[in-house]
Amino acid sequence: MKMRAARMYGYHEPLRLETIPVADVGPEEVRIKVGGAGMCRTDYQLIEGYFRAALPLEFPATPGHEVAGWVAGVGKNVPRSAGLVEGDQVVVSGGWGDGSCRQCHGGDEQVCAHGRWVGFGPHGGYAEYLPVHYRYLIKIPSQPGLSPDVLAPLTDAGVTPYRGIKKLVAAGAVGPGRTLAVIGAGGLGVYAVQYAKLLGAGATVVALARSDEKLAVAKTNGADHVVNTRGRSAAEVGEQLRRLTGRAELDAIIDCVGAEDSVQMGFALLATQGAFVSVGLVGNRIDIPLFPFVGREFSFFGSFWGNYNDLSEVMALAQEGRIKHTVKRVKFEDINTNIAALGQGELVGRAVIVFD
Amino acid sequence: MKMRAARMYGYHEPLRLETIPVADVGPEEVRIKVGGAGMCRTDYQLIEGYFRAALPLEFPATPGHEVAGWVAGVGKNVPRSAGLVEGDQVVVSGGWGDGSCRQCHGGDEQVCAHGRWVGFGPHGGYAEYLPVHYRYLIKIPSQPGLSPDVLAPLTDAGVTPYRGIKKLVAAGAVGPGRTLAVIGAGGLGVYAVQYAKLLGAGATVVALARSDEKLAVAKTNGADHVVNTRGRSAAEVGEQLRRLTGRAELDAIIDCVGAEDSVQMGFALLATQGAFVSVGLVGNRIDIPLFPFVGREFSFFGSFWGNYNDLSEVMALAQEGRIKHTVKRVKFEDINTNIAALGQGELVGRAVIVFD
Amino acid sequence: MKMRAARMYGYHEPLRLETIPVADVGPEEVRIKVGGAGMCRTDYQLIEGYFRAALPLEFPATPGHEVAGWVAGVGKNVPRSAGLVEGDQVVVSGGWGDGSCRQCHGGDEQVCAHGRWVGFGPHGGYAEYLPVHYRYLIKIPSQPGLSPDVLAPLTDAGVTPYRGIKKLVAAGAVGPGRTLAVIGAGGLGVYAVQYAKLLGAGATVVALARSDEKLAVAKTNGADHVVNTRGRSAAEVGEQLRRLTGRAELDAIIDCVGAEDSVQMGFALLATQGAFVSVGLVGNRIDIPLFPFVGREFSFFGSFWGNYNDLSEVMALAQEGRIKHTVKRVKFEDINTNIAALGQGELVGRAVIVFD
Amino acid sequence: MKMRAARMYGYHEPLRLETIPVADVGPEEVRIKVGGAGMCRTDYQLIEGYFRAALPLEFPATPGHEVAGWVAGVGKNVPRSAGLVEGDQVVVSGGWGDGSCRQCHGGDEQVCAHGRWVGFGPHGGYAEYLPVHYRYLIKIPSQPGLSPDVLAPLTDAGVTPYRGIKKLVAAGAVGPGRTLAVIGAGGLGVYAVQYAKLLGAGATVVALARSDEKLAVAKTNGADHVVNTRGRSAAEVGEQLRRLTGRAELDAIIDCVGAEDSVQMGFALLATQGAFVSVGLVGNRIDIPLFPFVGREFSFFGSFWGNYNDLSEVMALAQEGRIKHTVKRVKFEDINTNIAALGQGELVGRAVIVFD
């Protein structure tokens, strides 16, 4: 059995579009026929060698870490209680730990020090089929509007802000009468605003970003207020918050950007005992004053991707029709063109590879 | 200065409707002009002597623990930062601790072992004015639809299920893909269903009660599904849940009834690692099996009334128009008639005394 | 390769002591040479058919769910990062989930609805060898005093109260100035008292039991105070607590008994906002009043066995020499005699099978 | 009635040692006869005008925010349940909120935006008597070794690291098999090491500091290991940690220093999903990389002083003899000399003013 696959043979070069044999499926694995593979900016970075040191690859390697599709074969030791049969629509939870550490045994396999990630090695979603251990599959019964192309981006872009906002909730920082801000209204931010409304327990939701166009999407996705921060100081943004919400401060913030100044602005606006969670990674520096951090008792959390249960919850929301998607379908032969576009930030909405 | 007051001079006898002097206001107190005083079944019980042993009264005593109104005088030591001036609309957080114990210093004054409760002593809302320490007031700027008569019941009936549901949230028992059930659709349940939707973070909300009429209100207030449990076994209710939600089990339950069989039915339906919170007190017995409690790792919480911050959050929801009210205005001269009706459970919606 | 094994061929009959082939080891499994297999009252119950309905067995079945030993073979797919090589001393975390449910993906495989438990099926510790998936092994470097016979009981009797006390800690119920009580001073209680001191963050630890002999062990294991409850009412026990601790109430309780009256006495002594965790299962009934449960805001948790991380933590304590053990070594040929003794509650300390 | 008092009449000038009238006591206040007033580096800063902008003073002002003594008068409205009578030994919880905000109503008055702090206004412990609202007193029955001079420093230096470590515990970052580090072994650090052992639930405790002399004290106070970090890189410190604990990483860190490089070193050593709490304030900058913060899911908490319940818990530990003190008694007439010494960091142990 053969399949199409787009594979890396080295860094800084286009993927090779090939026809190769479909991989065997181990006794506890399931063969997935890919129905949608999200194209993430991380894929561009992978190809350009950003992770070369931290995550060395053996070539050929197949990218694609946002994967949804259908079951096309079930290993003989997959337990019946997993409930997986041929034809089932599934998504892949992509962080796979080694099953030995505290993180794995607490369910947070995505931060396992010895883990593997789908699409960062031999098998990824840029191919028609791939084998996945049954543990990492979530079944999504077919329903109108929930095809693999819209599901695939939820496995990374969709789940990352979800986990972040859960940390704000767990910190006790949201609720009625409080303000929850989403910094950034791009790939992660468009989802974050939606979760902020769903999980905020009545908190007022404000989106902060530098583009009116993106803020318009945030508004459509449920933000109570939007603030364009381009060229504005924290004090000026605070004033606008006061006009909009009655208070110049924010009780909870999710930063989907991660630039040095987005972190600074967030902390400058944070209220006493407020909480801030970082999921964005545009920059690599936190540079904020210590006095208010201590004196006002701030809490600050890093949040990375999502674990299986996080993704299950996102999928439950999707099944109830509570998540809005913005997806652009990409053909196999157009993969390299779209990777270039990712590098230039030119894509509107999420590009998802489909194999028609 | 004189005022009307309905006061107890003994147990088992009608309140005396009198004209008496308005009480003085201490330096840290605020005089409240009562705009609405909720009539709660507890008031009937107070008059009938149910709490005689636990809460002995000195007569005359003025009932009324659900109080909203306006500021009509501010003691000289009330701090400016409290932001209270004559004419402000306020509600009263009614559990007043002695300020000495762990509970008081954690904010849970309503469970202070040496506390006092408004309306369970000399001053309550069944009078035109009462003095309240400024610490226990929450200011509610005037807005259409938010008069003291609708606010008053929120200070007990409205806040009690709110606190209960917060405990389910804190226990990690709600979220997308889970089912949160409200048992009872009466005075507390009608609010509980609304909070379940607001705080449930995407959980499916089911109301369980014995009256189709009440369940219709629960449905109007946002319940995703309703189940009439009258004459049904837990297994039968489970089957109906399976048809409605796809699962026969419940992940989180708030019991607004508190009868022996409501507790039993709830635990019979609870899923592994599920959470149950009791706020209702119709009965006085918990009689459930231990094996599933341990083997399935249930969590069970008692929740009593609400503290100041709980009530502030409920008020924030009210100010955003997110709470539906069902209130019947009662005149001063009709108080005794309505107490009798409370005793017989004849009232529809919440009766609230207004002094016109 | 052959081995000795004590196997069930039916209920209510002695185990057959046999010589049978050693089981093959799957690619992700590890062969364990048993160095100690704890004999637990549950084994007696298993043989007597107590769990017949809930956990039907296929015969022959090998009991033994408290297993420690040495690695004697490693499957070819066991990851290097698991760090397991022939000869390593290991213990077995015995609750094995199906890897599909929320509980499994949160690490609580011991409560998986579709799980298996070591010693409740074909392979258990009553045999010289058994295969175990590498995920469930914890490596314990050799050190004086830490042989498999003392380690084995920690995998059930030792970890069960540990998890229970962690729930009391997580509930915020312990700390300086508070009293943490252990009800029962038998198999679980002797460990519970030790964890109470280690995890109680300065809480005063009181052991309650009906036997002066057992209370003496509790005292040796670190209890600050002991109270013999035989024939005493809750009020009388409260009075003695007042004399010993200055307060008649308890802030946190772990019940290692689980009798109807141990639950009742515990709740009768519980302080406002106190927490109670049940791990013992002598009885099957919870029968307590609802009013104080709600009015004093009690929290009540069921806690079952322990998960992998719980057991890892217990093992860390053992490695630091912070756990006292009381173990009696039992020879293979004496297994049936000791099972009978278990049934009659005659054993002092934990009986552990060793294969010499 | 007259008393001695050391008061500020301006910034940058010695306190004036005067004899002035004892202040009146309000109806809810208690007169405290000062038995010990801790001299804190903050007092030097106060006098030098560091807080001029944030906390403007009216002169004359009496410093002294670490206060212990005896009840010498009880206001007429102090409730009987407060249990305060003349002669009682008490300590003062020094952060006094306005009773209006969420923080106050949650018990965290020390971070109230409109709060007052004892010793930062008209009344402080540098005088023989001061009035304190009864809410802020904790009674400590007399016992050998617990006089006001050793108790006073616990109200700030002693409670600040306690609260910080509680945050690490609440974050789930401590426990058996984990390493909890205390950075700094000075005024706060000497206490922090002790709490680390008491609250660490079996965690290995490591003290990091730049002075062997201070590390020797940390060792005496219970640190399992000590590491002198002077002139060492994080990698070098990690190597030493590996030799001492078997791991190069830290799971939980309390930074009692707060210098730019102490924060950096801490985060460089923090393990995946580790937690860091800042209580020290030597510097005013946090400058750390974002990638590991997100990718390894760090948690970072600011913690300020302590609230009433925190201090009650510290006092419970003191009463059980579980806290070691290092106190130097200072006479009234030597106050100015000692303030100069504070400024130069010359004091060994805590200087405490006593009025003999």
PDB file of N, CA and C in Angstrom, chain A residues 149-210:
ATOM      1  N   ASP A 149     -10.646  18.733   8.559  1.00  0.00           N
ATOM      2  CA  ASP A 149      -9.935  19.980   8.268  1.00  0.00           C
ATOM      3  C   ASP A 149     -10.177  21.056   9.323  1.00  0.00           C
ATOM      4  N   VAL A 150     -11.384  21.103   9.899  1.00  0.00           N
ATOM      5  CA  VAL A 150     -11.592  22.089  10.962  1.00  0.00           C
ATOM      6  C   VAL A 150     -11.106  21.556  12.306  1.00  0.00           C
ATOM      7  N   LEU A 151     -11.088  20.247  12.449  1.00  0.00           N
ATOM      8  CA  LEU A 151     -10.642  19.669  13.726  1.00  0.00           C
ATOM      9  C   LEU A 151      -9.130  19.748  13.909  1.00  0.00           C
ATOM     10  N   ALA A 152      -8.400  19.576  12.802  1.00  0.00           N
ATOM     11  CA  ALA A 152      -6.944  19.472  12.919  1.00  0.00           C
ATOM     12  C   ALA A 152      -6.318  20.653  13.675  1.00  0.00           C
ATOM     13  N   PRO A 153      -6.651  21.904  13.344  1.00  0.00           N
ATOM     14  CA  PRO A 153      -5.984  23.021  14.032  1.00  0.00           C
ATOM     15  C   PRO A 153      -6.303  23.080  15.532  1.00  0.00           C
ATOM     16  N   LEU A 154      -7.387  22.440  15.924  1.00  0.00           N
ATOM     17  CA  LEU A 154      -7.715  22.459  17.349  1.00  0.00           C
ATOM     18  C   LEU A 154      -6.692  21.689  18.178  1.00  0.00           C
ATOM     19  N   THR A 155      -5.949  20.794  17.537  1.00  0.00           N
ATOM     20  CA  THR A 155      -5.008  19.963  18.305  1.00  0.00           C
ATOM     21  C   THR A 155      -3.747  20.713  18.737  1.00  0.00           C
ATOM     22  N   ASP A 156      -3.537  21.902  18.185  1.00  0.00           N
ATOM     23  CA  ASP A 156      -2.433  22.727  18.680  1.00  0.00           C
ATOM     24  C   ASP A 156      -2.899  24.171  18.894  1.00  0.00           C
ATOM     25  N   ALA A 157      -3.169  24.893  17.810  1.00  0.00           N
ATOM     26  CA  ALA A 157      -3.610  26.289  17.955  1.00  0.00           C
ATOM     27  C   ALA A 157      -4.850  26.381  18.831  1.00  0.00           C
ATOM     28  N   GLY A 158      -5.708  25.383  18.739  1.00  0.00           N
ATOM     29  CA  GLY A 158      -6.962  25.423  19.483  1.00  0.00           C
ATOM     30  C   GLY A 158      -6.827  25.008  20.934  1.00  0.00           C
ATOM     31  N   VAL A 159      -5.919  24.106  21.220  1.00  0.00           N
ATOM     32  CA  VAL A 159      -5.840  23.611  22.594  1.00  0.00           C
ATOM     33  C   VAL A 159      -4.871  24.445  23.440  1.00  0.00           C
ATOM     34  N   THR A 160      -3.912  25.081  22.809  1.00  0.00           N
ATOM     35  CA  THR A 160      -2.893  25.820  23.573  1.00  0.00           C
ATOM     36  C   THR A 160      -3.503  26.950  24.414  1.00  0.00           C
ATOM     37  N   PRO A 161      -4.310  27.820  23.841  1.00  0.00           N
ATOM     38  CA  PRO A 161      -4.910  28.849  24.707  1.00  0.00           C
ATOM     39  C   PRO A 161      -5.940  28.275  25.670  1.00  0.00           C
ATOM     40  N   TYR A 162      -6.532  27.148  25.305  1.00  0.00           N
ATOM     41  CA  TYR A 162      -7.494  26.527  26.216  1.00  0.00           C
ATOM     42  C   TYR A 162      -6.807  26.150  27.529  1.00  0.00           C
ATOM     43  N   ARG A 163      -5.672  25.465  27.399  1.00  0.00           N
ATOM     44  CA  ARG A 163      -4.917  25.091  28.610  1.00  0.00           C
ATOM     45  C   ARG A 163      -4.488  26.326  29.391  1.00  0.00           C
ATOM     46  N   GLY A 164      -4.072  27.348  28.668  1.00  0.00           N
ATOM     47  CA  GLY A 164      -3.654  28.573  29.350  1.00  0.00           C
ATOM     48  C   GLY A 164      -4.781  29.181  30.165  1.00  0.00           C
ATOM     49  N   ILE A 165      -5.942  29.255  29.572  1.00  0.00           N
ATOM     50  CA  ILE A 165      -7.062  29.867  30.290  1.00  0.00           C
ATOM     51  C   ILE A 165      -7.498  28.997  31.457  1.00  0.00           C
ATOM     52  N   LYS A 166      -7.394  27.693  31.322  1.00  0.00           N
ATOM     53  CA  LYS A 166      -7.687  26.835  32.467  1.00  0.00           C
ATOM     54  C   LYS A 166      -6.773  27.170  33.654  1.00  0.00           C
ATOM     55  N   LYS A 167      -5.537  27.554  33.360  1.00  0.00           N
ATOM     56  CA  LYS A 167      -4.635  27.916  34.462  1.00  0.00           C
ATOM     57  C   LYS A 167      -5.094  29.206  35.148  1.00  0.00           C
ATOM     58  N   LEU A 168      -5.614  30.134  34.379  1.00  0.00           N
ATOM     59  CA  LEU A 168      -6.148  31.359  34.988  1.00  0.00           C
ATOM     60  C   LEU A 168      -7.368  31.040  35.849  1.00  0.00           C
ATOM     61  N   VAL A 169      -8.190  30.126  35.360  1.00  0.00           N
ATOM     62  CA  VAL A 169      -9.368  29.726  36.127  1.00  0.00           C
ATOM     63  C   VAL A 169      -8.934  29.045  37.421  1.00  0.00           C
ATOM     64  N   ALA A 170      -7.985  28.109  37.296  1.00  0.00           N
ATOM     65  CA  ALA A 170      -7.516  27.379  38.480  1.00  0.00           C
ATOM     66  C   ALA A 170      -6.872  28.315  39.494  1.00  0.00           C
ATOM     67  N   ALA A 171      -6.305  29.416  39.016  1.00  0.00           N
ATOM     68  CA  ALA A 171      -5.678  30.387  39.915  1.00  0.00           C
ATOM     69  C   ALA A 171      -6.715  31.253  40.628  1.00  0.00           C
ATOM     70  N   GLY A 172      -7.984  31.051  40.301  1.00  0.00           N
ATOM     71  CA  GLY A 172      -9.034  31.840  40.950  1.00  0.00           C
ATOM     72  C   GLY A 172      -9.078  33.280  40.479  1.00  0.00           C
ATOM     73  N   ALA A 173      -8.567  33.527  39.277  1.00  0.00           N
ATOM     74  CA  ALA A 173      -8.424  34.915  38.820  1.00  0.00           C
ATOM     75  C   ALA A 173      -9.585  35.402  37.958  1.00  0.00           C
ATOM     76  N   VAL A 174     -10.523  34.542  37.631  1.00  0.00           N
ATOM     77  CA  VAL A 174     -11.651  34.981  36.815  1.00  0.00           C
ATOM     78  C   VAL A 174     -12.952  34.893  37.613  1.00  0.00           C
ATOM     79  N   GLY A 175     -14.004  35.401  37.032  1.00  0.00           N
ATOM     80  CA  GLY A 175     -15.312  35.355  37.684  1.00  0.00           C
ATOM     81  C   GLY A 175     -16.056  36.651  37.462  1.00  0.00           C
ATOM     82  N   PRO A 176     -17.275  36.716  37.940  1.00  0.00           N
ATOM     83  CA  PRO A 176     -18.082  37.925  37.741  1.00  0.00           C
ATOM     84  C   PRO A 176     -17.408  39.147  38.346  1.00  0.00           C
ATOM     85  N   GLY A 177     -17.454  40.243  37.633  1.00  0.00           N
ATOM     86  CA  GLY A 177     -16.881  41.479  38.131  1.00  0.00           C
ATOM     87  C   GLY A 177     -15.396  41.610  37.859  1.00  0.00           C
ATOM     88  N   ARG A 178     -14.786  40.612  37.258  1.00  0.00           N
ATOM     89  CA  ARG A 178     -13.368  40.700  36.943  1.00  0.00           C
ATOM     90  C   ARG A 178     -13.179  40.841  35.437  1.00  0.00           C
ATOM     91  N   THR A 179     -12.001  41.274  35.068  1.00  0.00           N
ATOM     92  CA  THR A 179     -11.696  41.452  33.659  1.00  0.00           C
ATOM     93  C   THR A 179     -10.601  40.490  33.248  1.00  0.00           C
ATOM     94  N   LEU A 180     -10.870  39.757  32.191  1.00  0.00           N
ATOM     95  CA  LEU A 180      -9.927  38.787  31.631  1.00  0.00           C
ATOM     96  C   LEU A 180      -9.519  39.300  30.254  1.00  0.00           C
ATOM     97  N   ALA A 181      -8.230  39.509  30.056  1.00  0.00           N
ATOM     98  CA  ALA A 181      -7.750  40.051  28.786  1.00  0.00           C
ATOM     99  C   ALA A 181      -7.009  39.001  27.980  1.00  0.00           C
ATOM    100  N   VAL A 182      -7.207  39.058  26.682  1.00  0.00           N
ATOM    101  CA  VAL A 182      -6.454  38.244  25.736  1.00  0.00           C
ATOM    102  C   VAL A 182      -5.542  39.188  24.977  1.00  0.00           C
ATOM    103  N   ILE A 183      -4.235  38.970  25.094  1.00  0.00           N
ATOM    104  CA  ILE A 183      -3.296  39.772  24.310  1.00  0.00           C
ATOM    105  C   ILE A 183      -2.969  38.993  23.041  1.00  0.00           C
ATOM    106  N   GLY A 184      -3.213  39.646  21.919  1.00  0.00           N
ATOM    107  CA  GLY A 184      -3.007  38.986  20.630  1.00  0.00           C
ATOM    108  C   GLY A 184      -4.320  38.461  20.092  1.00  0.00           C
ATOM    109  N   ALA A 185      -4.549  38.662  18.809  1.00  0.00           N
ATOM    110  CA  ALA A 185      -5.797  38.190  18.207  1.00  0.00           C
ATOM    111  C   ALA A 185      -5.491  37.433  16.917  1.00  0.00           C
ATOM    112  N   GLY A 186      -4.365  36.726  16.906  1.00  0.00           N
ATOM    113  CA  GLY A 186      -3.989  35.933  15.742  1.00  0.00           C
ATOM    114  C   GLY A 186      -4.401  34.476  15.895  1.00  0.00           C
ATOM    115  N   GLY A 187      -3.504  33.586  15.474  1.00  0.00           N
ATOM    116  CA  GLY A 187      -3.811  32.150  15.455  1.00  0.00           C
ATOM    117  C   GLY A 187      -4.304  31.601  16.783  1.00  0.00           C
ATOM    118  N   LEU A 188      -3.638  31.978  17.872  1.00  0.00           N
ATOM    119  CA  LEU A 188      -4.070  31.506  19.181  1.00  0.00           C
ATOM    120  C   LEU A 188      -5.166  32.393  19.758  1.00  0.00           C
ATOM    121  N   GLY A 189      -5.010  33.687  19.537  1.00  0.00           N
ATOM    122  CA  GLY A 189      -5.919  34.650  20.145  1.00  0.00           C
ATOM    123  C   GLY A 189      -7.372  34.491  19.709  1.00  0.00           C
ATOM    124  N   VAL A 190      -7.588  34.131  18.454  1.00  0.00           N
ATOM    125  CA  VAL A 190      -8.980  33.977  17.996  1.00  0.00           C
ATOM    126  C   VAL A 190      -9.694  32.873  18.761  1.00  0.00           C
ATOM    127  N   TYR A 191      -8.942  31.847  19.145  1.00  0.00           N
ATOM    128  CA  TYR A 191      -9.538  30.818  19.993  1.00  0.00           C
ATOM    129  C   TYR A 191      -9.625  31.295  21.445  1.00  0.00           C
ATOM    130  N   ALA A 192      -8.582  31.960  21.900  1.00  0.00           N
ATOM    131  CA  ALA A 192      -8.521  32.363  23.320  1.00  0.00           C
ATOM    132  C   ALA A 192      -9.735  33.192  23.715  1.00  0.00           C
ATOM    133  N   VAL A 193     -10.129  34.104  22.844  1.00  0.00           N
ATOM    134  CA  VAL A 193     -11.282  34.941  23.158  1.00  0.00           C
ATOM    135  C   VAL A 193     -12.529  34.086  23.384  1.00  0.00           C
ATOM    136  N   GLN A 194     -12.672  33.067  22.586  1.00  0.00           N
ATOM    137  CA  GLN A 194     -13.847  32.205  22.727  1.00  0.00           C
ATOM    138  C   GLN A 194     -13.830  31.446  24.046  1.00  0.00           C
ATOM    139  N   TYR A 195     -12.665  30.912  24.401  1.00  0.00           N
ATOM    140  CA  TYR A 195     -12.573  30.189  25.669  1.00  0.00           C
ATOM    141  C   TYR A 195     -12.743  31.141  26.845  1.00  0.00           C
ATOM    142  N   ALA A 196     -12.251  32.364  26.682  1.00  0.00           N
ATOM    143  CA  ALA A 196     -12.379  33.347  27.759  1.00  0.00           C
ATOM    144  C   ALA A 196     -13.851  33.542  28.109  1.00  0.00           C
ATOM    145  N   LYS A 197     -14.682  33.591  27.095  1.00  0.00           N
ATOM    146  CA  LYS A 197     -16.115  33.733  27.367  1.00  0.00           C
ATOM    147  C   LYS A 197     -16.696  32.451  27.977  1.00  0.00           C
ATOM    148  N   LEU A 198     -16.244  31.314  27.477  1.00  0.00           N
ATOM    149  CA  LEU A 198     -16.816  30.041  27.938  1.00  0.00           C
ATOM    150  C   LEU A 198     -16.364  29.679  29.351  1.00  0.00           C
ATOM    151  N   LEU A 199     -15.100  29.954  29.651  1.00  0.00           N
ATOM    152  CA  LEU A 199     -14.533  29.525  30.934  1.00  0.00           C
ATOM    153  C   LEU A 199     -14.429  30.665  31.951  1.00  0.00           C
ATOM    154  N   GLY A 200     -14.727  31.876  31.535  1.00  0.00           N
ATOM    155  CA  GLY A 200     -14.466  33.032  32.397  1.00  0.00           C
ATOM    156  C   GLY A 200     -15.467  33.219  33.514  1.00  0.00           C
ATOM    157  N   ALA A 201     -16.500  32.370  33.540  1.00  0.00           N
ATOM    158  CA  ALA A 201     -17.463  32.403  34.648  1.00  0.00           C
ATOM    159  C   ALA A 201     -18.067  33.793  34.835  1.00  0.00           C
ATOM    160  N   GLY A 202     -18.301  34.466  33.736  1.00  0.00           N
ATOM    161  CA  GLY A 202     -18.938  35.770  33.836  1.00  0.00           C
ATOM    162  C   GLY A 202     -17.976  36.941  33.782  1.00  0.00           C
ATOM    163  N   ALA A 203     -16.684  36.681  33.697  1.00  0.00           N
ATOM    164  CA  ALA A 203     -15.723  37.787  33.594  1.00  0.00           C
ATOM    165  C   ALA A 203     -15.952  38.567  32.306  1.00  0.00           C
ATOM    166  N   THR A 204     -15.644  39.848  32.365  1.00  0.00           N
ATOM    167  CA  THR A 204     -15.641  40.691  31.181  1.00  0.00           C
ATOM    168  C   THR A 204     -14.388  40.350  30.373  1.00  0.00           C
ATOM    169  N   VAL A 205     -14.552  40.149  29.074  1.00  0.00           N
ATOM    170  CA  VAL A 205     -13.431  39.743  28.233  1.00  0.00           C
ATOM    171  C   VAL A 205     -13.003  40.884  27.310  1.00  0.00           C
ATOM    172  N   VAL A 206     -11.723  41.223  27.388  1.00  0.00           N
ATOM    173  CA  VAL A 206     -11.179  42.292  26.558  1.00  0.00           C
ATOM    174  C   VAL A 206     -10.067  41.712  25.693  1.00  0.00           C
ATOM    175  N   ALA A 207     -10.087  42.046  24.408  1.00  0.00           N
ATOM    176  CA  ALA A 207      -8.988  41.645  23.526  1.00  0.00           C
ATOM    177  C   ALA A 207      -8.098  42.852  23.265  1.00  0.00           C
ATOM    178  N   LEU A 208      -6.777  42.629  23.419  1.00  0.00           N
ATOM    179  CA  LEU A 208      -5.790  43.671  23.137  1.00  0.00           C
ATOM    180  C   LEU A 208      -4.936  43.216  21.950  1.00  0.00           C
ATOM    181  N   ALA A 209      -4.847  44.033  20.912  1.00  0.00           N
ATOM    182  CA  ALA A 209      -3.986  43.669  19.780  1.00  0.00           C
ATOM    183  C   ALA A 209      -3.632  44.937  19.010  1.00  0.00           C
ATOM    184  N   ARG A 210      -2.807  44.779  17.989  1.00  0.00           N
ATOM    185  CA  ARG A 210      -2.311  45.955  17.272  1.00  0.00           C
ATOM    186  C   ARG A 210      -2.972  46.139  15.922  1.00  0.00           C
TER     187      ARG A 210
END
